[in-house]
Coordinates of C-alpha atoms in Angstrom, one line a residue:
M110 CA 147.8 175.2 88.1
A111 CA 146.9 173.8 91.5
S112 CA 148.0 170.4 92.5
I113 CA 145.6 167.6 91.5
S114 CA 145.2 164.4 93.5
H115 CA 146.4 161.2 91.8
Q116 CA 143.4 159.4 93.2
A117 CA 140.6 161.6 91.9
S118 CA 137.3 159.7 91.5
S119 CA 135.4 159.2 88.3
D120 CA 132.6 161.4 89.7
E121 CA 135.1 164.2 90.3
R122 CA 136.7 163.9 86.9
A123 CA 133.3 164.0 85.2
H124 CA 133.2 167.7 85.9
W125 CA 136.7 168.4 84.7
S126 CA 137.6 170.2 81.5
F127 CA 139.8 168.4 78.9
A128 CA 142.8 170.5 79.8
R129 CA 142.5 169.6 83.5
L130 CA 142.0 165.9 82.7
L131 CA 145.0 165.8 80.4
D132 CA 147.1 167.6 83.0
W133 CA 146.0 165.0 85.6
H134 CA 147.1 162.1 83.4
L135 CA 150.4 163.7 82.6
T136 CA 151.0 164.6 86.3
R137 CA 150.2 161.1 87.6
G138 CA 152.3 159.5 84.9
T139 CA 149.6 157.5 83.0
R140 CA 151.6 155.2 80.6
P141 CA 150.7 152.1 78.6
T142 CA 152.8 149.8 80.8
G143 CA 151.1 151.1 84.0
D144 CA 147.7 150.6 85.6
A145 CA 144.8 152.7 86.9
D146 CA 145.7 152.1 90.6
T147 CA 149.4 153.0 90.6
P148 CA 150.8 156.4 89.5
G149 CA 153.7 156.2 87.1
R150 CA 156.6 158.4 86.1
Q151 CA 155.3 162.0 85.5
W152 CA 155.3 163.2 81.9
T153 CA 157.2 166.4 81.1
N154 CA 156.1 168.8 78.4
K155 CA 159.3 168.1 76.5
E156 CA 158.9 164.3 76.6
L157 CA 155.3 164.3 75.4
A158 CA 156.2 166.9 72.7
S159 CA 159.0 164.6 71.5
H160 CA 156.6 161.6 71.3
L161 CA 154.0 163.5 69.4
G162 CA 156.3 165.6 67.1
N163 CA 155.2 168.9 68.7
D164 CA 156.9 171.6 70.7
E165 CA 156.8 172.2 74.5
R166 CA 154.7 175.3 74.1
T167 CA 151.9 173.5 72.3
I168 CA 151.8 170.9 75.1
R169 CA 151.8 173.6 77.8
N170 CA 148.9 175.3 76.0
W171 CA 146.9 172.1 75.9
R172 CA 147.4 171.6 79.7
T173 CA 146.4 175.1 80.5
G174 CA 143.4 175.2 78.2
R175 CA 144.7 177.8 75.8
N176 CA 144.3 175.5 72.9
V177 CA 142.7 172.1 72.2
P178 CA 144.5 169.4 70.3
P179 CA 143.1 168.9 66.8
E180 CA 142.9 165.1 67.3
I181 CA 143.1 162.8 70.3
V182 CA 144.2 159.4 68.9
S183 CA 147.9 160.1 69.1
I184 CA 147.6 161.3 72.7
E185 CA 145.6 158.2 73.6
R186 CA 148.3 156.0 72.1
E187 CA 151.0 157.6 74.2
L188 CA 149.0 157.5 77.5
F189 CA 147.1 154.3 77.2
G190 CA 148.6 152.2 74.3
D191 CA 146.6 149.0 73.9
N192 CA 146.2 148.5 77.7
P193 CA 142.6 147.2 78.3
G194 CA 142.7 148.4 81.9
Y195 CA 142.5 152.0 80.6
A196 CA 139.3 151.5 78.6
A197 CA 137.2 153.7 80.8
W198 CA 139.9 156.4 81.0
R199 CA 140.3 156.3 77.2
A200 CA 136.5 156.9 76.8
E201 CA 136.5 159.6 79.4
L202 CA 139.4 161.6 77.8
R203 CA 137.9 161.2 74.3
E204 CA 134.6 162.5 75.5
A205 CA 136.2 165.5 77.2
H206 CA 138.2 166.2 74.1
Q207 CA 135.0 166.2 71.9
V208 CA 133.3 168.6 74.3
A209 CA 136.3 170.9 74.2
R210 CA 136.5 170.8 70.4
V211 CA 132.8 171.6 70.1
S212 CA 133.2 174.5 72.5
E213 CA 136.2 175.8 70.6
T214 CA 134.4 175.5 67.3
A215 CA 131.4 177.4 68.7
Q216 CA 133.7 180.2 69.8
D217 CA 136.1 180.6 66.9
G218 CA 135.7 177.7 64.5
A219 CA 139.2 176.3 65.1
G220 CA 138.2 172.7 65.0
A221 CA 135.6 170.0 64.4
S222 CA 134.3 167.2 66.5
K223 CA 132.7 165.0 63.7
P224 CA 133.8 164.0 60.2
A225 CA 134.1 166.9 57.8
S226 CA 130.7 167.7 56.3
I227 CA 132.2 168.6 53.0
I228 CA 134.8 166.2 51.4
A229 CA 136.0 167.2 48.0
L230 CA 139.1 165.1 47.4
P231 CA 140.2 163.8 44.0
Y232 CA 140.3 160.1 44.9
P233 CA 139.6 157.7 47.7
S234 CA 142.1 156.5 50.3
L235 CA 144.5 153.7 49.3
G236 CA 143.9 152.0 52.6
S237 CA 146.5 149.4 53.4
L238 CA 148.3 150.1 50.1
F239 CA 149.5 153.4 51.5
K240 CA 152.8 152.4 53.0
G241 CA 155.9 153.8 54.6
R242 CA 154.7 157.2 55.4
D243 CA 153.6 157.0 59.1
A244 CA 156.5 159.0 60.4
F245 CA 156.1 161.6 57.8
L246 CA 152.3 162.0 58.4
K247 CA 153.1 162.4 62.1
D248 CA 155.5 165.3 61.2
L249 CA 152.9 166.8 58.9
H250 CA 150.3 166.7 61.6
A251 CA 152.6 168.4 64.0
S252 CA 153.3 171.1 61.4
L253 CA 149.6 171.7 60.7
S254 CA 148.8 171.7 64.4
R255 CA 151.0 174.6 65.3
G256 CA 149.2 177.8 66.2
S257 CA 145.5 178.3 66.7
G258 CA 144.6 179.4 63.2
R259 CA 142.4 182.1 64.7
T260 CA 144.2 185.2 63.3
A261 CA 145.9 183.7 60.2
I262 CA 145.9 180.5 58.3
V263 CA 148.3 177.8 59.3
G264 CA 150.3 176.7 56.2
S265 CA 152.6 173.8 55.5
A266 CA 154.5 173.0 52.3
L267 CA 155.0 169.4 51.2
Y268 CA 157.8 169.4 48.6
G269 CA 159.9 166.9 46.8
L270 CA 160.8 165.3 43.4
G271 CA 158.0 164.9 40.9
G272 CA 156.4 161.5 41.2
I273 CA 157.6 161.0 44.8
G274 CA 154.0 160.8 46.2
K275 CA 153.3 164.3 47.5
T276 CA 149.7 164.5 46.3
R277 CA 148.9 161.0 47.6
A278 CA 150.4 161.8 51.0
A279 CA 148.4 165.0 51.3
V280 CA 145.1 163.2 50.4
E281 CA 145.8 160.3 52.8
Y282 CA 146.5 162.9 55.6
A283 CA 143.2 164.5 54.9
F284 CA 141.3 161.3 55.2
A285 CA 143.2 160.3 58.3
H286 CA 142.3 163.6 60.0
Q287 CA 138.8 164.3 58.6
H288 CA 137.4 164.5 62.1
D289 CA 139.7 167.5 62.7
Y290 CA 138.2 169.7 60.0
T291 CA 134.8 171.0 58.9
A292 CA 135.7 170.7 55.1
L293 CA 138.3 168.9 53.1
L294 CA 139.0 170.8 49.9
F295 CA 141.4 170.1 47.0
V296 CA 142.5 172.5 44.2
I297 CA 145.0 171.8 41.4
A298 CA 147.2 174.9 41.1
E299 CA 149.9 174.4 38.5
T300 CA 149.6 178.0 37.2
P301 CA 148.2 181.2 38.5
E302 CA 145.3 180.9 36.1
A303 CA 144.6 177.2 37.1
L304 CA 144.7 178.2 40.8
R305 CA 142.1 180.9 40.4
H306 CA 139.9 178.9 38.0
N307 CA 139.9 175.7 40.1
L308 CA 139.5 177.6 43.4
A309 CA 136.4 179.4 41.8
T310 CA 134.9 176.0 40.8
L311 CA 134.5 175.2 44.5
V312 CA 131.2 177.0 44.3
D313 CA 129.8 174.1 42.4
P314 CA 126.9 171.9 43.7
L315 CA 129.1 168.9 44.6
V316 CA 131.4 171.0 46.7
L317 CA 130.3 174.2 48.5
D318 CA 127.0 174.5 46.6
L319 CA 127.0 178.3 46.6
P320 CA 124.4 180.6 44.8
E321 CA 127.2 182.0 42.7
Q322 CA 127.5 178.7 40.8
Q323 CA 125.0 180.3 38.4
V324 CA 127.3 183.2 37.7
T325 CA 129.7 182.9 34.7
K326 CA 132.2 185.5 35.8
E327 CA 135.2 183.8 37.4
D328 CA 136.1 186.7 39.7
V329 CA 132.6 186.6 41.2
R330 CA 132.8 182.9 41.8
L331 CA 136.3 183.2 43.3
K332 CA 135.2 186.0 45.7
A333 CA 132.3 183.8 46.8
V334 CA 134.7 180.9 47.7
L335 CA 137.0 183.2 49.6
D336 CA 134.1 184.8 51.5
W337 CA 132.9 181.3 52.4
L338 CA 136.3 180.3 53.7
K339 CA 136.4 183.5 55.8
A340 CA 132.9 182.8 57.3
H341 CA 133.3 179.0 57.9
P342 CA 136.5 178.3 59.9
G343 CA 137.9 174.9 60.5
W344 CA 138.5 173.9 56.9
F345 CA 141.5 172.1 55.3
L346 CA 142.6 173.1 51.8
I347 CA 145.1 171.3 49.6
L348 CA 146.7 173.4 46.9
D349 CA 148.3 170.8 44.6
N350 CA 151.2 171.1 42.2
L351 CA 152.3 174.7 42.8
D352 CA 155.4 174.0 40.8
T353 CA 156.2 177.5 39.5
E354 CA 157.2 180.7 41.2
A355 CA 154.3 182.5 39.6
A356 CA 151.7 180.0 41.0
L357 CA 153.3 180.1 44.4
E358 CA 153.1 184.0 44.5
E359 CA 149.5 183.9 43.4
A360 CA 148.6 181.4 46.1
E361 CA 150.3 183.6 48.8
K362 CA 148.4 186.6 47.6
L363 CA 145.0 184.8 47.7
L364 CA 145.6 183.3 51.0
S365 CA 146.9 186.4 52.8
T366 CA 143.4 187.6 53.7
L367 CA 142.2 184.2 55.1
T368 CA 142.0 183.1 58.7
S369 CA 141.0 180.1 60.8
G370 CA 142.0 177.4 58.3
R371 CA 144.8 175.0 57.4
V372 CA 146.4 175.0 54.0
L373 CA 148.8 172.4 52.7
I374 CA 150.6 173.1 49.4
T375 CA 152.4 170.4 47.4
S376 CA 155.3 171.5 45.2
R377 CA 158.5 170.6 43.5
L378 CA 159.9 174.0 44.6
A379 CA 162.0 173.9 47.7
N380 CA 161.8 177.6 48.9
F381 CA 158.8 179.1 50.5
A382 CA 157.7 182.2 52.4
G383 CA 158.3 182.2 56.1
H384 CA 154.6 181.4 57.1
F385 CA 154.8 178.1 55.3
D386 CA 156.5 175.3 57.2
P387 CA 158.4 173.2 54.6
L388 CA 158.5 169.4 54.9
E389 CA 160.5 167.3 52.3
L390 CA 159.1 164.0 51.2
D391 CA 161.6 161.2 50.4
V392 CA 161.4 158.0 48.4
L393 CA 159.9 154.8 49.9
G394 CA 162.3 152.5 51.7
V395 CA 163.0 149.2 50.0
E396 CA 160.9 147.1 52.4
D397 CA 157.9 149.3 52.0
A398 CA 158.3 149.4 48.2
V399 CA 158.4 145.6 48.1
A400 CA 155.3 145.3 50.3
F401 CA 153.5 147.7 48.0
L402 CA 154.4 145.8 44.9
M403 CA 153.4 142.4 46.4
E404 CA 150.0 143.7 47.6
R405 CA 149.3 145.9 44.6
T406 CA 149.6 142.9 42.2
D407 CA 148.7 140.0 44.5
R408 CA 145.5 138.8 42.6
R409 CA 146.5 139.6 39.0
R410 CA 150.3 139.0 38.5
H411 CA 151.8 135.8 37.2
K412 CA 153.2 134.5 40.4
M413 CA 156.7 132.9 40.6
P414 CA 158.6 131.3 43.5
D415 CA 161.1 134.1 43.5
D416 CA 158.6 137.0 43.6
A417 CA 159.8 138.5 46.8
A418 CA 163.4 138.6 45.7
T419 CA 162.5 139.9 42.2
A420 CA 160.2 142.6 43.7
R421 CA 163.1 143.7 45.9
Q422 CA 165.3 144.1 42.9
L423 CA 162.5 145.9 41.0
A424 CA 162.1 148.3 44.0
I425 CA 165.8 149.1 43.8
D426 CA 165.6 149.5 40.0
L427 CA 162.9 152.1 40.5
G428 CA 164.6 153.8 43.4
G429 CA 161.5 153.7 45.7
L430 CA 159.8 156.4 43.6
A431 CA 156.1 156.2 44.3
L432 CA 155.0 157.0 40.7
A433 CA 157.3 154.4 39.2
L434 CA 156.2 151.8 41.7
E435 CA 152.5 152.4 41.1
Q436 CA 152.9 152.4 37.3
A437 CA 154.9 149.1 37.6
G438 CA 152.2 147.6 39.8
A439 CA 149.5 148.7 37.5
Y440 CA 151.3 147.5 34.3
V441 CA 152.0 144.1 35.9
A442 CA 148.4 143.7 37.0
K443 CA 146.9 144.9 33.7
L444 CA 148.9 142.5 31.6
G445 CA 149.0 139.6 34.2
I446 CA 152.8 139.3 33.9
S447 CA 155.5 138.4 36.4
F448 CA 157.9 140.8 38.1
S449 CA 160.7 139.2 36.1
R450 CA 158.9 139.9 32.9
Y451 CA 158.4 143.5 33.8
R452 CA 162.1 143.9 34.5
E453 CA 162.9 142.4 31.1
L454 CA 160.5 144.9 29.5
W455 CA 162.0 147.7 31.5
R456 CA 165.5 146.8 30.2
D457 CA 164.6 145.9 26.6
N458 CA 161.6 148.1 25.8
W459 CA 162.3 151.1 28.0
D460 CA 160.5 153.7 25.9
K461 CA 157.2 151.8 25.9
V462 CA 157.2 150.9 29.6
V463 CA 158.2 154.3 31.0
G464 CA 155.9 156.1 28.5
W465 CA 152.9 154.1 29.5
S466 CA 150.3 155.9 31.7
D467 CA 146.7 155.3 32.5
E468 CA 145.4 158.1 34.8
R469 CA 142.2 156.2 35.5
I470 CA 144.2 153.4 37.1
T471 CA 147.3 155.2 38.5
K472 CA 145.6 158.4 39.5
Y473 CA 148.5 160.3 38.1
P474 CA 148.3 162.4 34.9
R475 CA 151.8 161.7 33.5
A476 CA 154.1 158.8 32.7
V477 CA 157.6 158.5 34.3
A478 CA 159.2 159.5 31.1
V479 CA 157.8 163.1 31.1
T480 CA 157.0 163.8 34.7
W481 CA 160.1 166.0 35.3
Q482 CA 159.9 168.0 32.1
T483 CA 158.2 170.9 33.8
S484 CA 161.0 171.2 36.3
V485 CA 163.8 170.8 33.7
N486 CA 162.2 173.5 31.6
Q487 CA 162.7 176.0 34.4
L488 CA 166.4 175.3 35.0
T489 CA 169.1 177.8 34.3
P490 CA 171.5 176.9 31.5
A491 CA 174.2 176.1 34.1
G492 CA 171.7 173.9 36.0
R493 CA 170.7 172.0 32.9
R494 CA 174.4 171.4 32.0
L495 CA 175.1 170.1 35.4
L496 CA 172.1 167.8 35.4
E497 CA 173.3 166.3 32.0
R498 CA 176.7 165.6 33.5
L499 CA 175.3 164.1 36.7
A500 CA 173.1 161.8 34.7
W501 CA 176.2 159.8 33.8
L502 CA 177.3 159.3 37.4
A503 CA 176.1 156.5 39.8
P504 CA 173.0 156.9 41.8
E505 CA 175.1 156.8 45.0
P506 CA 175.7 160.1 46.9
I507 CA 178.1 162.5 45.3
P508 CA 180.7 164.3 47.4
N509 CA 180.4 168.1 47.6
F510 CA 184.1 168.5 46.8
L511 CA 183.4 167.5 43.2
L512 CA 181.6 170.9 42.8
E513 CA 185.0 172.6 43.7
V514 CA 186.6 171.0 40.6
P515 CA 186.2 172.8 37.3
V516 CA 185.1 170.8 34.4
P517 CA 188.2 170.6 32.1
D518 CA 188.1 172.5 28.8
V519 CA 184.6 173.8 29.5
A520 CA 183.5 177.4 30.1
V521 CA 183.4 178.0 33.8
D522 CA 180.0 177.6 35.6
D523 CA 179.4 178.2 39.3
L524 CA 178.7 174.5 40.0
A525 CA 177.5 175.3 43.6
D526 CA 174.9 177.7 42.2
A527 CA 174.0 175.2 39.5
L528 CA 173.4 172.5 42.2
A529 CA 171.3 175.0 44.1
N530 CA 169.2 175.5 41.0
L531 CA 168.6 171.7 40.7
A532 CA 167.7 171.6 44.4
D533 CA 165.2 174.5 44.0
Y534 CA 163.2 172.2 41.8
S535 CA 163.8 169.0 43.8
L536 CA 165.9 167.5 41.0
A537 CA 168.8 167.0 43.4
R538 CA 168.7 166.3 47.1
R539 CA 171.4 167.8 49.4
N540 CA 172.7 166.3 52.6
P541 CA 174.6 169.1 54.4
D542 CA 175.5 166.9 57.4
K543 CA 177.4 164.4 55.2
R544 CA 178.5 167.0 52.7
E545 CA 177.0 165.2 49.7
F546 CA 174.1 165.3 47.3
S547 CA 172.3 162.9 45.1
V548 CA 170.1 162.7 41.9
H549 CA 167.5 160.0 41.7
R550 CA 168.4 157.1 39.4
L551 CA 165.3 157.5 37.3
V552 CA 165.9 161.3 36.8
Q553 CA 169.4 160.3 35.6
D554 CA 168.0 157.6 33.3
V555 CA 165.3 159.8 31.8
T556 CA 167.9 162.7 31.3
R557 CA 170.4 160.5 29.6
R558 CA 167.8 159.0 27.2
G559 CA 166.4 162.4 26.4
L560 CA 169.7 163.7 25.0
V561 CA 170.4 163.8 21.3
E562 CA 173.6 162.1 20.1
Q563 CA 175.7 165.3 20.1
E564 CA 174.5 166.2 23.7
R565 CA 175.1 162.6 24.9
R566 CA 178.7 162.6 23.7
R567 CA 179.5 166.0 25.0
S568 CA 178.0 165.5 28.5
L569 CA 179.5 162.1 28.9
I570 CA 183.0 163.2 27.9
E571 CA 182.7 166.2 30.2
A572 CA 181.6 164.0 33.1
L573 CA 184.5 161.6 32.4
A574 CA 187.1 164.4 32.5
W575 CA 185.4 166.0 35.5
V576 CA 185.6 163.0 37.8
D577 CA 189.1 162.2 36.6
A578 CA 190.2 165.8 37.5
A579 CA 188.6 165.5 40.9
F580 CA 190.9 162.6 41.9
V581 CA 194.4 163.7 42.7
G582 CA 196.9 160.9 43.5
D583 CA 197.3 157.2 43.0
P584 CA 194.3 154.9 43.7
E585 CA 196.7 152.3 45.1
D586 CA 198.0 154.8 47.6
V587 CA 196.1 154.2 50.9
R588 CA 196.5 157.8 51.8
T589 CA 194.2 158.8 49.0
W590 CA 191.4 156.4 50.0
P591 CA 189.3 159.0 51.9
R592 CA 189.0 161.0 48.7
L593 CA 188.8 157.9 46.4
D594 CA 186.0 156.0 48.2
P595 CA 183.1 158.4 47.4
L596 CA 184.4 158.8 43.8
T597 CA 184.8 155.1 43.1
P598 CA 181.2 154.2 42.2
H599 CA 181.0 157.2 39.9
A600 CA 184.2 156.4 38.1
R601 CA 183.2 152.8 37.5
V602 CA 179.7 153.8 36.1
I603 CA 181.2 156.5 33.8
V604 CA 183.7 154.0 32.4
E605 CA 180.9 151.4 31.9
H606 CA 178.9 154.1 30.0
V607 CA 181.8 155.0 27.8
T608 CA 183.0 151.5 27.0
A609 CA 179.5 150.2 26.4
V610 CA 179.2 152.2 23.2
S611 CA 181.5 151.2 20.4
T612 CA 181.7 154.6 18.9
Y613 CA 183.0 156.0 22.2
R614 CA 185.7 153.4 22.7
S615 CA 188.3 155.2 20.7
T616 CA 187.7 158.3 22.9
W617 CA 188.1 156.1 26.0
N618 CA 191.3 154.5 24.7
T619 CA 192.9 157.9 24.1
F620 CA 191.7 159.2 27.4
A621 CA 192.6 156.2 29.5
S622 CA 196.3 156.3 28.6
E623 CA 196.7 159.5 30.6
S624 CA 193.9 159.0 33.1
R625 CA 193.7 157.8 36.7
L626 CA 190.1 156.7 36.2
Q627 CA 191.2 153.4 34.8
K628 CA 192.9 152.5 38.0
L629 CA 190.2 154.1 40.1
A630 CA 187.4 152.1 38.4
S631 CA 189.3 148.9 39.0
F632 CA 188.8 149.0 42.7
S633 CA 185.6 147.9 44.4
T634 CA 184.3 149.7 47.5
K635 CA 186.5 148.5 50.4
D636 CA 185.3 146.8 53.5
I637 CA 187.2 147.4 56.7
W638 CA 186.9 145.2 59.8
F639 CA 187.7 146.5 63.3
S640 CA 188.4 144.6 66.5
S641 CA 185.4 144.8 68.9
L642 CA 187.9 144.9 71.8
S643 CA 190.6 147.3 70.6
G644 CA 188.8 149.2 67.9
L645 CA 191.9 148.7 65.7
P646 CA 191.6 147.6 62.0
V647 CA 192.2 143.8 61.6
K648 CA 191.3 143.3 57.9
I649 CA 190.7 145.3 54.7
A650 CA 189.0 143.6 51.8
Y651 CA 188.6 144.9 48.2
S652 CA 188.8 143.5 44.7
R653 CA 191.0 144.2 41.7
R654 CA 189.4 144.2 38.3
A655 CA 190.6 143.9 34.8
G656 CA 192.9 146.8 33.6
S657 CA 194.8 147.1 36.9
G658 CA 197.4 144.4 36.3
A659 CA 195.7 141.7 38.5
V660 CA 193.5 138.8 37.6
P661 CA 190.0 140.2 36.7
S662 CA 187.7 140.6 39.7
T663 CA 190.2 139.0 42.1
P664 CA 189.2 139.5 45.8
V665 CA 192.1 140.8 47.9
E666 CA 192.4 140.6 51.7
V667 CA 195.0 142.3 53.9
F668 CA 195.2 141.3 57.6
F669 CA 196.8 143.2 60.5
S670 CA 197.8 141.6 63.7
N671 CA 200.3 141.5 66.6
Y672 CA 199.7 145.2 67.5
T673 CA 202.6 146.6 69.6
N674 CA 202.9 149.9 71.5
V675 CA 205.8 151.9 70.2
G676 CA 206.2 155.4 71.6
G677 CA 202.5 155.5 72.6
V678 CA 201.3 154.4 69.1
L679 CA 200.0 150.9 68.3
Y680 CA 201.5 149.4 65.2
P681 CA 200.6 146.1 63.5
F682 CA 203.9 144.1 63.6
Q683 CA 202.5 141.4 61.2
I684 CA 200.7 142.1 57.9
S685 CA 199.6 139.3 55.6
K686 CA 197.9 139.4 52.2
S687 CA 195.9 136.9 50.2
Y688 CA 194.5 136.8 46.6
N689 CA 191.2 134.9 46.1
G690 CA 191.6 133.3 49.5
T691 CA 195.1 132.0 48.8
P692 CA 197.9 133.4 51.1
W693 CA 200.2 135.6 49.0
A694 CA 202.7 137.1 51.4
T695 CA 203.3 137.8 55.1
I696 CA 205.4 140.6 56.5
T697 CA 206.7 140.4 60.1
I698 CA 208.1 143.7 61.5
S699 CA 210.8 143.4 64.0
S700 CA 211.1 147.1 65.0
V701 CA 209.8 150.6 64.1
S702 CA 211.9 153.7 63.7
F703 CA 210.5 157.2 63.5
N704 CA 211.3 160.0 61.0
T705 CA 212.9 157.7 58.6
G706 CA 211.7 159.5 55.5
L707 CA 209.2 157.0 54.2
T708 CA 208.8 157.1 50.4
D709 CA 205.4 157.2 48.6
S710 CA 205.9 153.5 47.7
S711 CA 205.6 152.6 51.4
F712 CA 201.9 153.4 51.1
Q713 CA 201.1 151.4 48.0
V714 CA 198.6 148.5 48.0
Q715 CA 200.7 145.9 46.1

């Protein structure tokens, strides 16, 4: 493209296309901190793509006029921010974008310049109650904006654990971008039959209002809808709850003939065909969950001075799961109770609380207690056995190396395959970078409570033996700590589960006499302090609990000082130790010798 003057007048720019105007702003370096008189630092395609969550090719296509962005608000935010000095330029760019979108729509229907003329979504926007998803919606927008949609549909797959908020995120995205589409359509698609039936109902008067609404044959009605989608580009279709392989295959077959539209599927499945761009939705962060609970119940809960702190603990109890948060908020508001009272009910009357559901209020058809049953029913036997054992572990991340340890005295399962089976249905979340995985605390809770007594005892004892077998060495040997640390919370929780039930205590007493778990569970997670100047460790703090020979829950601190260089290695020549803040012992080292054959006892935490 030819060079464009940084000082082009408004009269000149009035005749420019959107692409030329966008290129001019990027070339002159229009930025929120600048002004209309002074050019700034030039934008590169890579930089703008990074800010918008797109790729460089998309930005290049916008600048050369090959494609038009589906929306302009995010671009305005990056170029102009809230700077009032850019008001005229903002209006100028927005008008050029509208003209470009109208032109593109007239040519091939790839976009819309006014709110969708057909909006058939299942419920209204949450408005300010929709929290903590800004970054995700930005990623989703980038995913749905890829390609032109002229020769094939653009498809994205929003997946994650049941109850995590996939449907709500899809609907809120649709409302936020209604200016980008000619129609917003929604179809529940839990089974192949439901997908075909519900897609066919789009002929009805309140949606597409097609002549075939008078026809009783479903195939005729379905064909009419598919024909409408082919003839009216620019639509956005949500296919909700494609939670079985059969439903997903049916969706892919129906959509394979469509063009010039955007499709978003929501699913608990994690594997999709290549033309669907998968995006995983995670739980809400604690701060967003607290803000939701406070606002959701503001006018109807029984307010207490410690509401914020109690809401935080409740958010942690519920693991940031959107469904559980909404049902908690609805329950508190319905009964006019406090957060503290709800936590008491959750603890003492669990079956009633998690079994409560009112779709009219929560906009969700299932209670927490049953929301994962569809996924569990599809697991392999090995996957189900693994889930039952993992239910007894802590909600903290679980190290991958545990899967390499066979469960003692149990028929061999391929535990890596079993975990993959759980992940396929979003019942487990893997973190390859950290070599760990996790199961949501409510999935664990519901799984445990759903076991009959024989299954409870079997799975708990298996989990107990499994974690014990995974730890090789002495928990008081500092060399084992890298392996001990990720196992410690799980060891402690399993021991608490076993010792909490009187009928299991004899099993634990027999097991503990030969087990390392008793020592492992006696240690808290250790905190290590490093010097900001040298980077060397200066203090380790941990606690000793009952059963390890020390006073119950005694805090222990070990201090390292007087580091001296010996043979190129820095050694702490003074080590001191205290129990419960009281100095216990100090060791001063006078010299260090190499290759002296240190015994294992040299590495004990005494």
